[in-house]
Short mmCIF file of C-alpha atoms in Angstrom, two decimals:
data_model
loop_
_atom_site.label_atom_id
_atom_site.label_comp_id
_atom_site.label_asym_id
_atom_site.label_seq_id
_atom_site.Cartn_x
_atom_site.Cartn_y
_atom_site.Cartn_z
CA GLU A 2 1.03 9.21 -0.20
CA VAL A 3 -2.68 9.93 0.19
CA GLN A 4 -4.37 7.39 2.43
CA LEU A 5 -7.98 7.08 3.47
CA VAL A 6 -8.85 4.34 5.93
CA GLU A 7 -12.48 3.66 6.76
CA SER A 8 -13.62 1.90 9.91
CA GLY A 9 -16.72 1.35 12.00
CA GLY A 10 -18.66 -0.98 9.76
CA GLY A 11 -20.38 -4.08 11.03
CA LEU A 12 -23.65 -5.91 11.50
CA VAL A 13 -26.55 -3.91 12.89
CA LYS A 14 -30.27 -4.57 13.24
CA PRO A 15 -32.85 -2.57 11.29
CA GLY A 16 -33.57 0.66 13.09
CA GLY A 17 -30.14 0.67 14.68
CA SER A 18 -27.27 3.14 14.43
CA LEU A 19 -23.66 3.04 13.38
CA ARG A 20 -20.91 5.61 13.07
CA LEU A 21 -18.34 5.29 10.32
CA SER A 22 -14.94 6.95 10.45
CA CYS A 23 -12.40 7.79 7.79
CA ALA A 24 -8.85 8.55 8.85
CA ALA A 25 -6.99 10.68 6.33
CA SER A 26 -3.26 11.12 5.86
CA GLY A 27 -0.76 12.20 3.23
CA PHE A 28 -2.49 15.46 2.36
CA THR A 29 -3.80 18.63 4.01
CA PHE A 30 -7.15 17.29 5.13
CA LYS A 31 -8.58 20.62 6.27
CA THR A 32 -8.41 22.09 2.77
CA HIS A 33 -10.36 19.37 0.96
CA SER A 34 -14.04 18.59 0.71
CA MET A 35 -14.87 14.97 1.47
CA ASN A 36 -17.48 12.48 0.38
CA TRP A 37 -19.09 9.18 1.32
CA VAL A 38 -20.02 6.79 -1.46
CA ARG A 39 -21.59 3.37 -1.02
CA GLN A 40 -22.00 0.20 -3.04
CA ALA A 41 -24.63 -2.38 -2.23
CA PRO A 42 -23.66 -6.02 -2.89
CA GLY A 43 -23.55 -6.65 -6.62
CA LYS A 44 -24.77 -3.13 -7.39
CA GLY A 45 -23.32 0.12 -8.65
CA LEU A 46 -21.87 3.10 -6.85
CA GLU A 47 -24.14 5.55 -5.05
CA TRP A 48 -23.01 8.94 -3.76
CA VAL A 49 -24.23 9.38 -0.17
CA SER A 50 -23.03 12.70 1.19
CA SER A 51 -20.44 15.44 0.89
CA ILE A 52 -19.03 18.06 3.23
CA SER A 53 -16.96 21.11 2.39
CA SER A 54 -13.56 21.76 3.94
CA THR A 55 -14.95 24.00 6.67
CA SER A 56 -18.22 22.09 7.06
CA SER A 57 -20.10 25.10 5.70
CA TYR A 58 -21.71 23.14 2.88
CA ILE A 59 -23.24 19.71 3.37
CA HIS A 60 -25.27 17.67 0.92
CA TYR A 61 -27.08 14.36 1.15
CA ALA A 62 -28.63 11.91 -1.25
CA ASP A 63 -32.40 11.74 -0.94
CA SER A 64 -32.10 8.12 0.16
CA VAL A 65 -30.31 9.04 3.39
CA ARG A 66 -31.38 12.61 4.14
CA GLY A 67 -32.80 12.89 7.64
CA ARG A 68 -31.18 9.64 8.78
CA PHE A 69 -27.47 10.13 8.09
CA THR A 70 -25.23 12.95 9.29
CA ILE A 71 -21.81 13.72 7.85
CA PHE A 72 -19.28 15.65 9.90
CA ARG A 73 -15.56 16.08 10.17
CA ASP A 74 -12.83 16.91 12.67
CA ASN A 75 -10.09 18.80 10.86
CA ALA A 76 -7.87 18.77 13.94
CA LYS A 77 -7.90 14.97 13.85
CA ASN A 78 -7.88 14.56 10.06
CA SER A 79 -11.05 12.54 10.28
CA LEU A 80 -14.36 12.25 8.47
CA PHE A 81 -17.44 10.65 9.97
CA LEU A 82 -20.84 9.37 8.94
CA GLN A 83 -23.43 8.93 11.66
CA MET A 84 -26.07 6.53 10.39
CA ASN A 85 -29.37 6.27 12.25
CA SER A 86 -32.63 4.43 11.56
CA LEU A 87 -30.76 1.97 9.40
CA LYS A 88 -32.65 -0.08 6.84
CA ALA A 89 -31.82 -3.29 5.02
CA GLU A 90 -31.26 -1.27 1.86
CA ASP A 91 -28.41 0.60 3.57
CA THR A 92 -26.37 -2.61 3.44
CA ALA A 93 -23.29 -1.73 1.42
CA ILE A 94 -19.58 -1.09 1.38
CA TYR A 95 -19.08 2.53 2.38
CA TYR A 96 -16.15 4.39 0.86
CA CYS A 97 -14.79 7.77 1.77
CA ALA A 98 -13.44 9.78 -1.13
CA ARG A 99 -11.38 12.93 -1.17
CA GLY A 100 -12.96 15.91 -2.85
CA SER A 101 -11.43 19.12 -4.05
CA VAL A 102 -10.09 22.33 -2.59
CA PRO A 103 -12.14 25.54 -2.77
CA GLY A 104 -11.87 27.22 -6.14
CA SER A 105 -10.86 24.08 -8.01
CA SER A 106 -12.94 21.72 -10.09
CA PRO A 107 -15.16 19.37 -8.11
CA GLN A 108 -13.85 15.82 -8.09
CA MET A 109 -13.70 12.63 -6.11
CA GLY A 110 -10.12 11.56 -6.62
CA TYR A 111 -8.69 9.34 -3.95
CA TRP A 112 -10.76 6.59 -2.37
CA GLY A 113 -10.35 4.39 0.66
CA GLN A 114 -10.79 0.63 0.62
CA GLY A 115 -14.21 0.79 2.21
CA THR A 116 -15.96 -0.61 5.26
CA LEU A 117 -18.88 -3.04 5.10
CA VAL A 118 -22.18 -2.21 6.75
CA SER A 119 -24.74 -5.00 7.01
CA VAL A 120 -28.25 -4.26 8.23
CA SER A 121 -30.12 -7.43 9.09
CA SER A 122 -32.20 -8.90 11.87
CA GLN B 40 -34.94 13.24 -10.58
CA THR B 41 -32.09 13.27 -13.09
CA VAL B 42 -30.66 9.89 -13.96
CA VAL B 43 -27.17 9.36 -15.36
CA THR B 44 -27.15 6.83 -18.17
CA GLN B 45 -24.39 4.45 -19.20
CA GLU B 46 -24.35 1.48 -21.53
CA PRO B 47 -24.94 -1.61 -19.35
CA SER B 48 -22.33 -3.59 -21.24
CA PHE B 49 -19.82 -3.27 -24.02
CA SER B 50 -17.38 -5.54 -25.74
CA VAL B 51 -14.06 -4.73 -27.37
CA SER B 52 -11.41 -6.82 -29.07
CA PRO B 53 -7.87 -6.79 -27.71
CA GLY B 54 -6.06 -3.87 -29.30
CA GLY B 55 -9.30 -2.24 -30.30
CA THR B 56 -10.83 1.08 -29.37
CA VAL B 57 -14.01 1.55 -27.39
CA THR B 58 -15.92 4.64 -26.29
CA LEU B 59 -18.19 4.48 -23.28
CA THR B 60 -20.68 7.29 -22.75
CA CYS B 61 -22.34 9.03 -19.83
CA GLY B 62 -25.51 11.01 -20.40
CA LEU B 63 -28.43 12.56 -18.56
CA THR B 64 -32.11 11.70 -18.87
CA SER B 65 -32.76 15.42 -18.64
CA GLY B 66 -30.31 17.83 -20.19
CA SER B 67 -26.74 17.51 -21.37
CA VAL B 68 -23.44 16.67 -19.77
CA SER B 69 -21.04 19.55 -20.28
CA PHE B 70 -17.62 20.58 -19.01
CA ASN B 71 -19.45 22.19 -16.09
CA SER B 72 -20.62 18.71 -15.08
CA TYR B 73 -17.01 17.83 -14.13
CA ALA B 74 -17.56 14.20 -15.11
CA CYS B 75 -15.28 11.64 -13.52
CA TRP B 76 -14.63 8.08 -14.63
CA TYR B 77 -13.73 5.13 -12.44
CA GLN B 78 -12.58 1.61 -13.11
CA GLN B 79 -13.53 -1.15 -10.70
CA THR B 80 -12.64 -4.81 -10.65
CA PRO B 81 -14.42 -7.30 -8.35
CA GLY B 82 -13.57 -6.92 -4.71
CA GLN B 83 -11.58 -3.74 -5.25
CA ALA B 84 -12.22 -0.10 -4.52
CA PRO B 85 -12.85 2.13 -7.53
CA ARG B 86 -9.79 3.55 -9.24
CA THR B 87 -10.00 7.08 -10.58
CA LEU B 88 -9.21 7.28 -14.29
CA ILE B 89 -10.47 10.70 -15.34
CA TYR B 90 -11.68 13.78 -13.49
CA SER B 91 -13.01 17.14 -14.67
CA THR B 92 -14.15 15.55 -17.92
CA ASN B 93 -10.72 15.02 -19.48
CA VAL B 94 -7.95 15.14 -16.88
CA ARG B 95 -6.18 11.83 -16.40
CA SER B 96 -5.49 10.85 -12.82
CA ALA B 97 -1.88 10.26 -11.82
CA GLY B 98 -0.48 7.01 -13.16
CA VAL B 99 -3.30 6.35 -15.61
CA PRO B 100 -2.04 5.33 -19.07
CA ASP B 101 -2.69 7.78 -21.89
CA ARG B 102 -4.73 5.20 -23.76
CA PHE B 103 -7.56 6.28 -21.43
CA SER B 104 -9.01 9.63 -22.40
CA GLY B 105 -12.08 11.64 -21.49
CA SER B 106 -14.08 14.05 -23.59
CA ILE B 107 -17.50 15.48 -24.36
CA LEU B 108 -19.22 13.91 -27.34
CA GLY B 109 -22.37 15.75 -28.22
CA SER B 110 -24.43 15.88 -25.06
CA LYS B 111 -22.54 13.18 -23.20
CA ALA B 112 -19.27 12.63 -21.42
CA ALA B 113 -17.18 9.92 -22.99
CA LEU B 114 -14.37 7.62 -21.95
CA THR B 115 -12.29 6.26 -24.79
CA ILE B 116 -9.92 3.35 -24.37
CA THR B 117 -7.50 2.84 -27.23
CA GLY B 118 -5.48 -0.32 -27.61
CA ALA B 119 -7.67 -2.27 -25.19
CA GLN B 120 -5.88 -4.83 -23.07
CA ALA B 121 -7.14 -7.90 -21.26
CA ASP B 122 -6.83 -6.24 -17.88
CA ASP B 123 -9.11 -3.42 -19.01
CA GLU B 124 -11.95 -5.88 -18.50
CA SER B 125 -13.74 -4.16 -15.60
CA ASP B 126 -16.76 -2.17 -14.58
CA TYR B 127 -16.60 1.50 -15.49
CA TYR B 128 -18.58 4.16 -13.70
CA CYS B 129 -19.09 7.79 -14.48
CA VAL B 130 -20.26 10.40 -12.02
CA VAL B 131 -21.61 13.85 -12.77
CA TYR B 132 -21.64 16.92 -10.55
CA MET B 133 -25.00 18.65 -10.47
CA PRO B 134 -25.56 22.41 -10.00
CA SER B 135 -27.25 21.62 -6.68
CA GLY B 136 -23.94 20.39 -5.33
CA ILE B 137 -24.70 16.67 -5.39
CA TRP B 138 -23.03 13.92 -7.36
CA VAL B 139 -24.96 11.37 -9.40
CA PHE B 140 -23.41 8.11 -10.57
CA GLY B 141 -24.32 6.22 -13.67
CA GLY B 142 -25.27 2.59 -13.39
CA GLY B 143 -21.93 1.46 -14.73
CA THR B 144 -20.73 -0.31 -17.88
CA ARG B 145 -19.32 -3.82 -17.78
CA LEU B 146 -16.56 -3.97 -20.37
CA THR B 147 -15.55 -7.30 -21.81
CA VAL B 148 -12.32 -7.68 -23.73
CA LEU B 149 -12.49 -10.62 -26.11
#
């Protein structure tokens, strides 16, 4: 069974930093691209960042580029999101979502349950 | 900046059929957009219904179907049930390698 478990959320002051983790199991992590998606309270879904299976290709939403860094550790089946210079508008539930394998259609299939990040003074 | 458009809200009668759409402010959604559809109820993580435009995710009933209608991706629900009352989101894959979500459609079954 595919499982994605996010952790690392919490309350942080504006300008602060936080690192989110996503522990993956039930599939061959190193062969799949991965994504972070967020949802602000009462709002819709917003794609944040994606990383290819070998970390060769990385993309960011304009809203986080230059402040957030996505990376992964395939040996530990883990995905990370380093968030710096946090702003109030970064307050959201952050989900990790499994992408696709190279050569197959892009998708975001399996999702974790999310971790809440609150940015407030 | 391309925006993905969805109907903000829709209503369907129990047993009825409804088609939700997902378009672009600039250009068309095609099979190469690999549109995905998600269902989300309050307090829950999104559930994948459709990926790659028209492929149902495992365990999703066949009354949910995806397609391209004109220049938009579409999600059709046939035989709507009370527990289909949810928010529905589409997401489109752009040639630049980024994903863009629509604003979501709140579906009411009444």
